[in-house]
PDB file of C-alpha atoms in Angstrom:
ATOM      1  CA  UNK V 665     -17.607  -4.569 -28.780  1.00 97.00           C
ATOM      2  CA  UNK V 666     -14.078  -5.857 -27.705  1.00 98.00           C
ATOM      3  CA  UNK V 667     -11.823  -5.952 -30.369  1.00 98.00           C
ATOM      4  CA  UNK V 668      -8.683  -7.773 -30.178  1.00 98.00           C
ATOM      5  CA  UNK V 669      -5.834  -8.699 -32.952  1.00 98.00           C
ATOM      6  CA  UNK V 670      -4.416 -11.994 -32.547  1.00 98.00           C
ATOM      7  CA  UNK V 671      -1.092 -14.067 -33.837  1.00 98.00           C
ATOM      8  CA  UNK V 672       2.762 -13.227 -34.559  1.00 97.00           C
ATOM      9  CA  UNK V 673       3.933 -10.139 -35.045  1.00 97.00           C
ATOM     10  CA  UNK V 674       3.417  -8.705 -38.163  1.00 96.00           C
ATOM     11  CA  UNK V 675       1.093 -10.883 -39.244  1.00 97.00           C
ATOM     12  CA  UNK V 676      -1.865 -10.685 -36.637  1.00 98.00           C
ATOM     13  CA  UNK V 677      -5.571 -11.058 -37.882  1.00 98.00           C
ATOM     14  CA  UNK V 678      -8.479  -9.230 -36.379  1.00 98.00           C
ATOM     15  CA  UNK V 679     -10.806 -11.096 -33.914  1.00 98.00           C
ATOM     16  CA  UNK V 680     -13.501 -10.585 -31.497  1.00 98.00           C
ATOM     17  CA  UNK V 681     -14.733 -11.331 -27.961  1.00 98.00           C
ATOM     18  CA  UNK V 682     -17.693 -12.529 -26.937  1.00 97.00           C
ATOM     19  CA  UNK V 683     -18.733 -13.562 -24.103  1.00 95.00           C
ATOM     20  CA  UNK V 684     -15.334 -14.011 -22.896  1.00 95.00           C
ATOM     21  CA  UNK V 685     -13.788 -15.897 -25.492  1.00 97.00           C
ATOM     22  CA  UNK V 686     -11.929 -14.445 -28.046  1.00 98.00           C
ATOM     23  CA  UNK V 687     -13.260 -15.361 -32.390  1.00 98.00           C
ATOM     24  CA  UNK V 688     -11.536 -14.868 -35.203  1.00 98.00           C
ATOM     25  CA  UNK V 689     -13.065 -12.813 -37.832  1.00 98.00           C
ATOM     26  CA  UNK V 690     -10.648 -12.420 -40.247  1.00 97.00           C
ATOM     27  CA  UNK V 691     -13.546 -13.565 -43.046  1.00 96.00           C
ATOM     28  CA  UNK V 692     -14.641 -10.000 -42.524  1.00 96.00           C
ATOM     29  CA  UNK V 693     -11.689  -9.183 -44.337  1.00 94.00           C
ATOM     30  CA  UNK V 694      -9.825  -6.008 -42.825  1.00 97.00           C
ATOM     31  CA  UNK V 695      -7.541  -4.788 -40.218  1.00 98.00           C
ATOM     32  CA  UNK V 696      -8.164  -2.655 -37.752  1.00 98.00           C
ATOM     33  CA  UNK V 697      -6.601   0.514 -39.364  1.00 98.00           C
ATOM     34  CA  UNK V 698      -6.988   4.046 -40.267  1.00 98.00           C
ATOM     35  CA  UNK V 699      -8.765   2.669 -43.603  1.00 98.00           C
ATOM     36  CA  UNK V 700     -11.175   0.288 -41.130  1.00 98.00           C
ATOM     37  CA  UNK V 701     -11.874   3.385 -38.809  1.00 98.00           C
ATOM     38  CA  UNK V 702     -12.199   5.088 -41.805  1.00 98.00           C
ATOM     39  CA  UNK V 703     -14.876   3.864 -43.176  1.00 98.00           C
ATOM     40  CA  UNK V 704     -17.318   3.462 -40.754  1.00 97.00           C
ATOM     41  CA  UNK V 705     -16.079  -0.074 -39.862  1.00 98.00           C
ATOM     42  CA  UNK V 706     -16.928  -0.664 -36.366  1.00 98.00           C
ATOM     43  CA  UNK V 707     -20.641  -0.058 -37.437  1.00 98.00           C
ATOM     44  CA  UNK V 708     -19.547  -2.683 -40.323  1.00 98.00           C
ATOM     45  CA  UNK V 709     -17.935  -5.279 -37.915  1.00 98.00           C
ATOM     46  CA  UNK V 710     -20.900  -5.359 -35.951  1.00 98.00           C
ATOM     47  CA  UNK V 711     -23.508  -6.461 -38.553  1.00 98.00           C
ATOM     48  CA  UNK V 712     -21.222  -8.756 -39.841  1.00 98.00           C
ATOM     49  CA  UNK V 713     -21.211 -10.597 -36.375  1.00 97.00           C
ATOM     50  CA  UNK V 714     -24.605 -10.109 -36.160  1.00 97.00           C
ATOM     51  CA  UNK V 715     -24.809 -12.132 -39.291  1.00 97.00           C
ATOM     52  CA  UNK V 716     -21.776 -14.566 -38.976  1.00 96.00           C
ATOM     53  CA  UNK V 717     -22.114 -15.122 -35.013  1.00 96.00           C
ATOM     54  CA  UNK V 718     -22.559 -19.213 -34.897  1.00 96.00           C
ATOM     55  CA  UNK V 719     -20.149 -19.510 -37.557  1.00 96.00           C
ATOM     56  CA  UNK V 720     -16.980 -17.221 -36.050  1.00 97.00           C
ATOM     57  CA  UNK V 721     -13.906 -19.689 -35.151  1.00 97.00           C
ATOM     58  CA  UNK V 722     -12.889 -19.554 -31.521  1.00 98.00           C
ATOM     59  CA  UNK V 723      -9.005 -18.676 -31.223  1.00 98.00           C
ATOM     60  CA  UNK V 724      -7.179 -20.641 -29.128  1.00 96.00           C
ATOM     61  CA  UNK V 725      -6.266 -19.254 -25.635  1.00 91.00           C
ATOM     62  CA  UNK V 726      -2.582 -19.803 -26.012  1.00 94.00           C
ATOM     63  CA  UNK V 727      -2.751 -17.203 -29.162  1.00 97.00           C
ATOM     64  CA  UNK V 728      -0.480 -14.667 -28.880  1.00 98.00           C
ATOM     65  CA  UNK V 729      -2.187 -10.998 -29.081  1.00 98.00           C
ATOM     66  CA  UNK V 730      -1.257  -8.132 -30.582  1.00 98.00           C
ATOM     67  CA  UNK V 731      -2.029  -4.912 -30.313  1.00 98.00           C
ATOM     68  CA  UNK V 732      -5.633  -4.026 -31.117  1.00 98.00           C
ATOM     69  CA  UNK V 733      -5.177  -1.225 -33.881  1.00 98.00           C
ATOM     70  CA  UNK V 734      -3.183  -1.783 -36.646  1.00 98.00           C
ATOM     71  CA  UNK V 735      -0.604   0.965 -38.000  1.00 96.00           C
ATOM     72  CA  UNK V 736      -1.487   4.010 -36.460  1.00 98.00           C
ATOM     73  CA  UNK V 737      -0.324   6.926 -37.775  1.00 98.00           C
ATOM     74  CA  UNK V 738       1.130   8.531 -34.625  1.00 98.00           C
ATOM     75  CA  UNK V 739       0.312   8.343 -30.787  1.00 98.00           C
ATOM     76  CA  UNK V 740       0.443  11.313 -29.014  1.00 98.00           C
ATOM     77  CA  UNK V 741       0.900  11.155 -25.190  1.00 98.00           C
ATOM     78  CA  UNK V 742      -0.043  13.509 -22.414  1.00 97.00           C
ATOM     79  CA  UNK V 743       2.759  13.866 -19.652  1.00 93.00           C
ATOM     80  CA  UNK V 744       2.223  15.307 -16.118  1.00 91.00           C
ATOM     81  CA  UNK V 745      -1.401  14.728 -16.325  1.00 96.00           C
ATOM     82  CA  UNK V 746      -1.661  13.920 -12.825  1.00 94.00           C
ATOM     83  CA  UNK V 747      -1.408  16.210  -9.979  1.00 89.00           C
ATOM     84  CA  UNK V 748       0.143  12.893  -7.750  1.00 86.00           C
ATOM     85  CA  UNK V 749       2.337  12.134 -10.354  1.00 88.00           C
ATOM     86  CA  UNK V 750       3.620  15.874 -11.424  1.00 84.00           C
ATOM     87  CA  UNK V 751       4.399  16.203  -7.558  1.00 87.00           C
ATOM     88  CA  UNK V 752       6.607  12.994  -7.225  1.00 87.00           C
ATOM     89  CA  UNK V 753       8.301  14.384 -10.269  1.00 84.00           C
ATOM     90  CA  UNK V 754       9.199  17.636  -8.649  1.00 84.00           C
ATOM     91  CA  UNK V 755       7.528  19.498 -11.458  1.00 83.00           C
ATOM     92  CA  UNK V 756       5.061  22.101 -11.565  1.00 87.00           C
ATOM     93  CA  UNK V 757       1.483  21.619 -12.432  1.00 88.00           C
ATOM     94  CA  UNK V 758       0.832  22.236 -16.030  1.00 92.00           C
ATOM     95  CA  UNK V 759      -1.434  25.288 -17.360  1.00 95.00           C
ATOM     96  CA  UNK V 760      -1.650  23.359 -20.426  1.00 97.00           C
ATOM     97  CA  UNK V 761      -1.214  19.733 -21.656  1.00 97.00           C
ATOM     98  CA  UNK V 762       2.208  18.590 -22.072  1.00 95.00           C
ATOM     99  CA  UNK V 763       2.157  16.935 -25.510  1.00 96.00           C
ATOM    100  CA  UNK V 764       4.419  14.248 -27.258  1.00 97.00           C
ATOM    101  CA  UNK V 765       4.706  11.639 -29.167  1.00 97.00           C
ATOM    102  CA  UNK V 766       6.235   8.077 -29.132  1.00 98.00           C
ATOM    103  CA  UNK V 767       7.106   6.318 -32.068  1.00 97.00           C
ATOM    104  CA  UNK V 768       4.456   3.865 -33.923  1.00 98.00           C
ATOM    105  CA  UNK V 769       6.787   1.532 -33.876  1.00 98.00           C
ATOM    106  CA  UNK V 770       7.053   1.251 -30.231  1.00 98.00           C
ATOM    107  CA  UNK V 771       3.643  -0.489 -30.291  1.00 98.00           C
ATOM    108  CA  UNK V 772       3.265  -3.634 -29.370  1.00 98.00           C
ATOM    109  CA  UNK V 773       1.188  -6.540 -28.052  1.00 98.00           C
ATOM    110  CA  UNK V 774      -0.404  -6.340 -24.216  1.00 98.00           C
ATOM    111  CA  UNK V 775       1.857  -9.737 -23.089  1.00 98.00           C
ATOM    112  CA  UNK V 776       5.422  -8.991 -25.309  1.00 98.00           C
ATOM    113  CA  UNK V 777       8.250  -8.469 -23.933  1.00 98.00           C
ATOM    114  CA  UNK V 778       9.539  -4.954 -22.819  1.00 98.00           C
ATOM    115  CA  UNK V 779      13.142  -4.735 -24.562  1.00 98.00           C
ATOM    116  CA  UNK V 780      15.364  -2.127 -22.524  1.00 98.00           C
ATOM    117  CA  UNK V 781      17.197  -0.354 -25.415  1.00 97.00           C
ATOM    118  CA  UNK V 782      21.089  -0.621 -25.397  1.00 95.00           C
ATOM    119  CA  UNK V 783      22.363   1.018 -22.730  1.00 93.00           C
ATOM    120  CA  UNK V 784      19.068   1.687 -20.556  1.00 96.00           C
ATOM    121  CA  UNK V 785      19.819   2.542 -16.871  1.00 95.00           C
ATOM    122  CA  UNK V 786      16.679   4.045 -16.180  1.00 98.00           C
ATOM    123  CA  UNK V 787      13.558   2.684 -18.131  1.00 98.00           C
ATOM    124  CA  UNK V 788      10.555   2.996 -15.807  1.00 98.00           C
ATOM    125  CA  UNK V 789       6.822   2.284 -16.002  1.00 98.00           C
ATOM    126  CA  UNK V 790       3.373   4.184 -16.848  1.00 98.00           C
ATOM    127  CA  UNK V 791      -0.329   2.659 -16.641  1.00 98.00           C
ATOM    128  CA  UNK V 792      -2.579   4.707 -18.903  1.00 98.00           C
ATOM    129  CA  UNK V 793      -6.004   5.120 -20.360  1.00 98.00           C
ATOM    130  CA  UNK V 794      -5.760   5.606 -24.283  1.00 98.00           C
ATOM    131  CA  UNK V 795      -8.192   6.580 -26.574  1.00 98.00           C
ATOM    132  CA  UNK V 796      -8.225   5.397 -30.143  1.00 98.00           C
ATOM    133  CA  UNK V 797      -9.826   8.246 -32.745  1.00 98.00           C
ATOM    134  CA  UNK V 798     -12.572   7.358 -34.579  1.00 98.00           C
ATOM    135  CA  UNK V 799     -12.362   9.963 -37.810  1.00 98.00           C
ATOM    136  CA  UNK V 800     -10.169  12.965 -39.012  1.00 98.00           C
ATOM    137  CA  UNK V 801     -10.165  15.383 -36.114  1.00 98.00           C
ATOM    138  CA  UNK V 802      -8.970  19.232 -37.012  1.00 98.00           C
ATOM    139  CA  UNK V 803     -10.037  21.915 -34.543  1.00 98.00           C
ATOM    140  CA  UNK V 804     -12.352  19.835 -32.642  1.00 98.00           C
ATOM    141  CA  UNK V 805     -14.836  21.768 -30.336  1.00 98.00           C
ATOM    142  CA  UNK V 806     -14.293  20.371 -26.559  1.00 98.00           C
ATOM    143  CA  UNK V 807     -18.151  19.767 -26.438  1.00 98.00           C
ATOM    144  CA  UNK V 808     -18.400  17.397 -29.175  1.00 98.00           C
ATOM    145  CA  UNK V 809     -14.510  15.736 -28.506  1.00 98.00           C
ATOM    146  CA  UNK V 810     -16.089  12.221 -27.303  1.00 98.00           C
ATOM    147  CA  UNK V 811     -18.116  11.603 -30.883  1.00 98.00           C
ATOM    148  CA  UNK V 812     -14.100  10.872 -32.319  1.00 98.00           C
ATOM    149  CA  UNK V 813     -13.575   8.186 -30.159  1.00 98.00           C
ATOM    150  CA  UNK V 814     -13.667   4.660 -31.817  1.00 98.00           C
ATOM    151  CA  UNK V 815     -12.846   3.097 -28.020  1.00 98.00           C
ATOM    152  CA  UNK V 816     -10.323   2.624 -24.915  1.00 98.00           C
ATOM    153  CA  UNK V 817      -7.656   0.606 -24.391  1.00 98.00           C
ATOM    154  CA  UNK V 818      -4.644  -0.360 -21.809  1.00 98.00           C
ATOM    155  CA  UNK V 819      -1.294   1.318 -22.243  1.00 99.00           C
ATOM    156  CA  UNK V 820       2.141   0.768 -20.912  1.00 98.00           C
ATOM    157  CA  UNK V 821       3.874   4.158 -21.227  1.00 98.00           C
ATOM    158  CA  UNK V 822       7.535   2.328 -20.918  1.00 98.00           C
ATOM    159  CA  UNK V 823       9.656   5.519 -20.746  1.00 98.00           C
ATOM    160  CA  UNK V 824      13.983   5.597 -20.598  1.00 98.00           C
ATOM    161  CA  UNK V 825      14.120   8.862 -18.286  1.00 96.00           C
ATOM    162  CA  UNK V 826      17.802   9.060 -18.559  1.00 96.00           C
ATOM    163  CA  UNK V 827      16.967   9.277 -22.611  1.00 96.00           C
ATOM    164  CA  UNK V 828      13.657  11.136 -22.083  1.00 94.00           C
ATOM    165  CA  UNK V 829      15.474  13.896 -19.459  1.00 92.00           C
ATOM    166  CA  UNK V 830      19.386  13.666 -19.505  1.00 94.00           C
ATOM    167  CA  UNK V 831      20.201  13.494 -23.088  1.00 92.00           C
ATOM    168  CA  UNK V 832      18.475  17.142 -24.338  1.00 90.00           C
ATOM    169  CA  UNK V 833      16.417  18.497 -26.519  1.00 86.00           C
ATOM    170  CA  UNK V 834      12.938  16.894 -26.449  1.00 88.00           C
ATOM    171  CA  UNK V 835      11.178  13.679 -24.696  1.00 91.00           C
ATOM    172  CA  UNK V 836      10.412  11.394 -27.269  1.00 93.00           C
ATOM    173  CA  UNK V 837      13.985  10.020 -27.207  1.00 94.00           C
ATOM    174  CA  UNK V 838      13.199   8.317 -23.923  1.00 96.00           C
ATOM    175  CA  UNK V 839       9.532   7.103 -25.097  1.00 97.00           C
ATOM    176  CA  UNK V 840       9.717   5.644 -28.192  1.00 97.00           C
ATOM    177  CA  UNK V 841      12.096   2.888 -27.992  1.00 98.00           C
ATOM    178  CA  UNK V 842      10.991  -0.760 -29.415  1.00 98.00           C
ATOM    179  CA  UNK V 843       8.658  -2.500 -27.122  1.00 98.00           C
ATOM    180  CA  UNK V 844       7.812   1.046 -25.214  1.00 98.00           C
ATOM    181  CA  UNK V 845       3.826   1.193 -26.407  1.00 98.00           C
ATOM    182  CA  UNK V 846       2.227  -2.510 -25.260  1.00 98.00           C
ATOM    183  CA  UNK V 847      -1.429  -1.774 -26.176  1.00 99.00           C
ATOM    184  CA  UNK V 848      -4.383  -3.937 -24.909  1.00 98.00           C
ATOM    185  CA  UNK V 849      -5.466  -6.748 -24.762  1.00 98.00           C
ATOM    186  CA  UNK V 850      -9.011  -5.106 -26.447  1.00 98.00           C
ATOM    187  CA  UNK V 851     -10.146  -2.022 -27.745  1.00 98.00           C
ATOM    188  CA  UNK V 852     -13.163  -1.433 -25.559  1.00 98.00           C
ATOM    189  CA  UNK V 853     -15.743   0.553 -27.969  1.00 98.00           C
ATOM    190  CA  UNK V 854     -17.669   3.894 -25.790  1.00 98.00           C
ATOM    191  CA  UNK V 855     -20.745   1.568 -25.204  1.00 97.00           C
ATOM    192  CA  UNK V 856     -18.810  -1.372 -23.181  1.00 96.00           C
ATOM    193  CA  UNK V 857     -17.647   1.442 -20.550  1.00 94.00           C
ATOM    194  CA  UNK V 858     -19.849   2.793 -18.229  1.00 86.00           C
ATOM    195  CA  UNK V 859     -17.536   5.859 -17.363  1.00 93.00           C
ATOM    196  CA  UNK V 860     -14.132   6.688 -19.121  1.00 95.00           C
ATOM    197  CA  UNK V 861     -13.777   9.006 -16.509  1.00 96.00           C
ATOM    198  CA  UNK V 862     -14.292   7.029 -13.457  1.00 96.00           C
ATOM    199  CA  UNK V 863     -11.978   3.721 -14.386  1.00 97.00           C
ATOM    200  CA  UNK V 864      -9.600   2.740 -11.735  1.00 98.00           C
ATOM    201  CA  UNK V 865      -5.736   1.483 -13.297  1.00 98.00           C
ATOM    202  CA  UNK V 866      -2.922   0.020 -11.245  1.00 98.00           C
ATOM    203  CA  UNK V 867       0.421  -1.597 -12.202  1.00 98.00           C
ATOM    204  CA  UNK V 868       2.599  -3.790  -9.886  1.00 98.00           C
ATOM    205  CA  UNK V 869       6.039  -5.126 -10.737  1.00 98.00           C
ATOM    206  CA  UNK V 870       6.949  -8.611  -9.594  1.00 98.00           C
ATOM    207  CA  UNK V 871       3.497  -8.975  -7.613  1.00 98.00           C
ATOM    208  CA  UNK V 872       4.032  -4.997  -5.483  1.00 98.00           C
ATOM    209  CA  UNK V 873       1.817  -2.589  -6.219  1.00 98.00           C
ATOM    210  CA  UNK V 874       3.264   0.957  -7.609  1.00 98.00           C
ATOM    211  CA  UNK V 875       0.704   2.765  -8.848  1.00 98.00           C
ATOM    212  CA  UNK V 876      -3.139   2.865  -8.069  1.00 97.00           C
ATOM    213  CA  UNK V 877      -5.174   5.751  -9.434  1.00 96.00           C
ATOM    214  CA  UNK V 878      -8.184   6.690 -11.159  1.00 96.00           C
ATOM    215  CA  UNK V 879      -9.071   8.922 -14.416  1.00 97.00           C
ATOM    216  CA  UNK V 880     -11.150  10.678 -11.788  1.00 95.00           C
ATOM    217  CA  UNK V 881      -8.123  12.325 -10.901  1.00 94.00           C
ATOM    218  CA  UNK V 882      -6.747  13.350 -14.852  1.00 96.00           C
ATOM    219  CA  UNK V 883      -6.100  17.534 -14.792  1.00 96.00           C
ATOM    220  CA  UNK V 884      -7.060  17.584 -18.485  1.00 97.00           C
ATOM    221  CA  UNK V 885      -9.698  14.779 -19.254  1.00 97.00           C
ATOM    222  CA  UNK V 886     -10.119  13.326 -22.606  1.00 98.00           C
ATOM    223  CA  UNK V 887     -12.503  15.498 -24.721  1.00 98.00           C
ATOM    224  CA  UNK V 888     -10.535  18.814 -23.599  1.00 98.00           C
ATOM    225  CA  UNK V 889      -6.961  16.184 -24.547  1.00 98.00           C
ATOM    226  CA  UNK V 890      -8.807  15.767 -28.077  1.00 98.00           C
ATOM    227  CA  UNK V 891      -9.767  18.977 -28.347  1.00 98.00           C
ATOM    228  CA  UNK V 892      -6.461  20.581 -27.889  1.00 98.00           C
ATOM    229  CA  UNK V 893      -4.197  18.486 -29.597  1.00 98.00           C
ATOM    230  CA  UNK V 894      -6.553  18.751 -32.291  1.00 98.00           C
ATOM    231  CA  UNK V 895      -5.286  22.699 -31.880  1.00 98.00           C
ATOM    232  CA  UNK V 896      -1.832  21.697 -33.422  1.00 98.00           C
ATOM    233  CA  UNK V 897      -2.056  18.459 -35.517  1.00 98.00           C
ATOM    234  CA  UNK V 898      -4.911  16.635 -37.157  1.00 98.00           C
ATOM    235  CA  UNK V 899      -5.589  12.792 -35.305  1.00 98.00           C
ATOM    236  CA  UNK V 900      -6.649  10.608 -38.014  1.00 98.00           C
ATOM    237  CA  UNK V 901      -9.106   7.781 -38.070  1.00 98.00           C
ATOM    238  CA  UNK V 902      -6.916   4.838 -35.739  1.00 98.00           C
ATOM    239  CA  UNK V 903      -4.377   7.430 -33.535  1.00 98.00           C
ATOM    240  CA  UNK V 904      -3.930   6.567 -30.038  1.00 99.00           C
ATOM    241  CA  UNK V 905      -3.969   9.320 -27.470  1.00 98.00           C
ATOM    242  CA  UNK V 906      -2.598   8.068 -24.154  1.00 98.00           C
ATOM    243  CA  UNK V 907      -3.784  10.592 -21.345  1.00 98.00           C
ATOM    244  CA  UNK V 908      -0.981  10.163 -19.305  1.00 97.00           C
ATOM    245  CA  UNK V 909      -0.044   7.934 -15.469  1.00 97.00           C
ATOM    246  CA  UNK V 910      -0.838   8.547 -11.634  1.00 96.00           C
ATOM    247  CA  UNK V 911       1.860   8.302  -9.336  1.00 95.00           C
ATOM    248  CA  UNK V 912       3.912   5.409  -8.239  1.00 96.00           C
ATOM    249  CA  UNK V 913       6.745   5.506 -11.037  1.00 97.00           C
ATOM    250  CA  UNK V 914       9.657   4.284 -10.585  1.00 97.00           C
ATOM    251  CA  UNK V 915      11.743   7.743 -10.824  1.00 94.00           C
ATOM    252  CA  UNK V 916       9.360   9.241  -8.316  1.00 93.00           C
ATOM    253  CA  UNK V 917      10.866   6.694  -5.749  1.00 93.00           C
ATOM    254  CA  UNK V 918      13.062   7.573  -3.172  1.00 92.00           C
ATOM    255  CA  UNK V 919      15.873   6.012  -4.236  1.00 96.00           C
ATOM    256  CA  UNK V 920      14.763   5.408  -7.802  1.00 97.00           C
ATOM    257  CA  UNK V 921      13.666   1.796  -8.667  1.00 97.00           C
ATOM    258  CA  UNK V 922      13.829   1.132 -12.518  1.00 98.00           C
ATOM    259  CA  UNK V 923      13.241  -1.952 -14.925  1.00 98.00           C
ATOM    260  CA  UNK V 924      15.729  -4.700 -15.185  1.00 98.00           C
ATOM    261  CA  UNK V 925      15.818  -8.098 -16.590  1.00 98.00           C
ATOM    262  CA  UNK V 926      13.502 -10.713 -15.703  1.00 98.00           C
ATOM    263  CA  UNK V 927      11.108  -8.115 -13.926  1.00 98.00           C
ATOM    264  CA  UNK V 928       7.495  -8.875 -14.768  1.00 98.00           C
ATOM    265  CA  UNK V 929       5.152  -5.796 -15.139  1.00 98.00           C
ATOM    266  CA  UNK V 930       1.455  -6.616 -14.719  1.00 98.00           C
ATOM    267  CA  UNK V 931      -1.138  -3.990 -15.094  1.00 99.00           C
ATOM    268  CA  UNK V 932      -4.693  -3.138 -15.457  1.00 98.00           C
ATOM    269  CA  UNK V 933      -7.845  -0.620 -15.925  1.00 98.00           C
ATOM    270  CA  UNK V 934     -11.300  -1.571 -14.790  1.00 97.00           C
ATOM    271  CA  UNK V 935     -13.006  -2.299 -17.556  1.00 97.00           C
ATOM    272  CA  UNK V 936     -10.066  -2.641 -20.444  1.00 98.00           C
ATOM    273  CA  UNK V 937      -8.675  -5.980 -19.071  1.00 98.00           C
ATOM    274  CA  UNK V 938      -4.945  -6.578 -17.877  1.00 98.00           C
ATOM    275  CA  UNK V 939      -1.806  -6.845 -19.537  1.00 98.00           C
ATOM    276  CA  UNK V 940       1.496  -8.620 -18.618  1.00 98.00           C
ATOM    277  CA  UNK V 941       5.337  -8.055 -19.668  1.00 98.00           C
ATOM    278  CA  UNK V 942       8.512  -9.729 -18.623  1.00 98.00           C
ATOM    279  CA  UNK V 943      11.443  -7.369 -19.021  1.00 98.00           C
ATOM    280  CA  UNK V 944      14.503  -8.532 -21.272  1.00 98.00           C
ATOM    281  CA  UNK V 945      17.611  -7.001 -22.482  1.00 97.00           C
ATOM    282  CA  UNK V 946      18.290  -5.956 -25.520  1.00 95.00           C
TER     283      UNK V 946
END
């Protein structure tokens, strides 16, 4: 399945997509939360389509979407997870993941707007596969990491680096801003994807091409990324984990190239669909 959440912010309703056009299936009654994953919904969704197929409501192309999960507790991101992109970064490989977290209120819809923050000189750009958790992971065993996952989805990984590497202490100051998490357009479900670990993802700003990779290349894939964060905090049913961005970022460019207004960010993974932001101020 292809889940999407569609209208204004805050006030979105779950929907659907089938055969390429997106349904509204807010009759079914929930959002696509913790509580949703929870409870076995996606198994739940599905027979209710089943059922309710030639009576779903289309939505309207023009509908604003939001992003596909509702109210996660916490997203928890994956730097340096790319040989290409630790080297442009002048950094060492890592032994083990580099963990943090942005803020859940940095998420936001696939097509909003990317806000730079008051004061942003350096906000940059970060294609990346996430994974949304299925049920309460503690201590997960690498072998069995993929039966958490509820599905994939697109992720901007908007990132202040003058925040995130200039201003101490740790790097969630420069990655959870307002606006820094647009997530989607779908969340993919493990069935619709043929290989999560095979997906090319790109990102071009204002038409150029910056960044063209592919998961092939992750150092830590995603059931050893579940099953070592799951080591130090518990991922609960709806948590994003974003598993980090080849090269072609803007800080890795010599000289730097970073956001500004009016830039449009497009992006994509094969497989997850494609996302677009225009870049305001604040």
């Amino acid at each position: 399945m292809l889940l999407i959440r569609h209208g204004q912010p805050g006030h979105e309703k779950p929907g659907i997509v089938l055969d390429g056009q997106h349904y509204d299936v807010s009759d079914f009654a929930e959002d696509y939360d913790e509580r949703f994953f929870a409870t076995d919904g996606l198994r739940r969704l599905a027979a209710f389509v089943d059922v309710q197929r030639e009576l779903l409501l289309p939505v309207p192309a023009t509908q604003r979407l939001g992003p596909p999960v509702a109210r996660p507790s916490k997203i928890v991101c994956a730097g340096l997870n790319y040989t290409d992109h630790a080297q442009e970064m002048g950094l060492p490989l890592p032994t083990e993941p580099v963990i943090f977290l942005k803020a859940p209120s940095a998420l936001t819809g696939p097509n909003d707007a990317i806000i730079l923050p008051k004061n942003s000189v350096k906000t940059d750009w970060e294609v990346e596969l996430a994974v949304v958790i299925r049920k309460r992971a503690a201590y997960v065993d690498e072998a069995d990491a993929l039966n958490y996952v509820a599905g994939y989805a697109l992720l901007n990984d908007v990132s202040e680096r003058a925040y995130q590497l200039e201003r101490g202490g740790t790097w969630d100051k420069g990655k959870g801003c307002d606006t820094f998490a647009p997530l989607g357009p779908w969340l993919v479900t493990p069935d619709e994807l043929a290989d999560p670990a095979n997906l090319r993802l790109w990102l071009k700003v204002n038409g150029e091409t910056y960044q063209s990779g592919s998961t092939a290349n992750l150092i830590f894939g995603v059931p050893y990324l579940i099953s070592y964060i799951s080591q130090f905090m518990t991922l609960l049913p709806g948590d994003i984990v974003s598993t980090g961005t080849p090269a072609g970022v803007g800080s890795g460019r010599k000289p730097p190239r970073f956001l500004a207004p009016g830039d449009v960010v497009e992006l994509g993974i094969t497989g997850l669909g494609v996302a677009r932001q225009t870049v305001r101020s604040f």
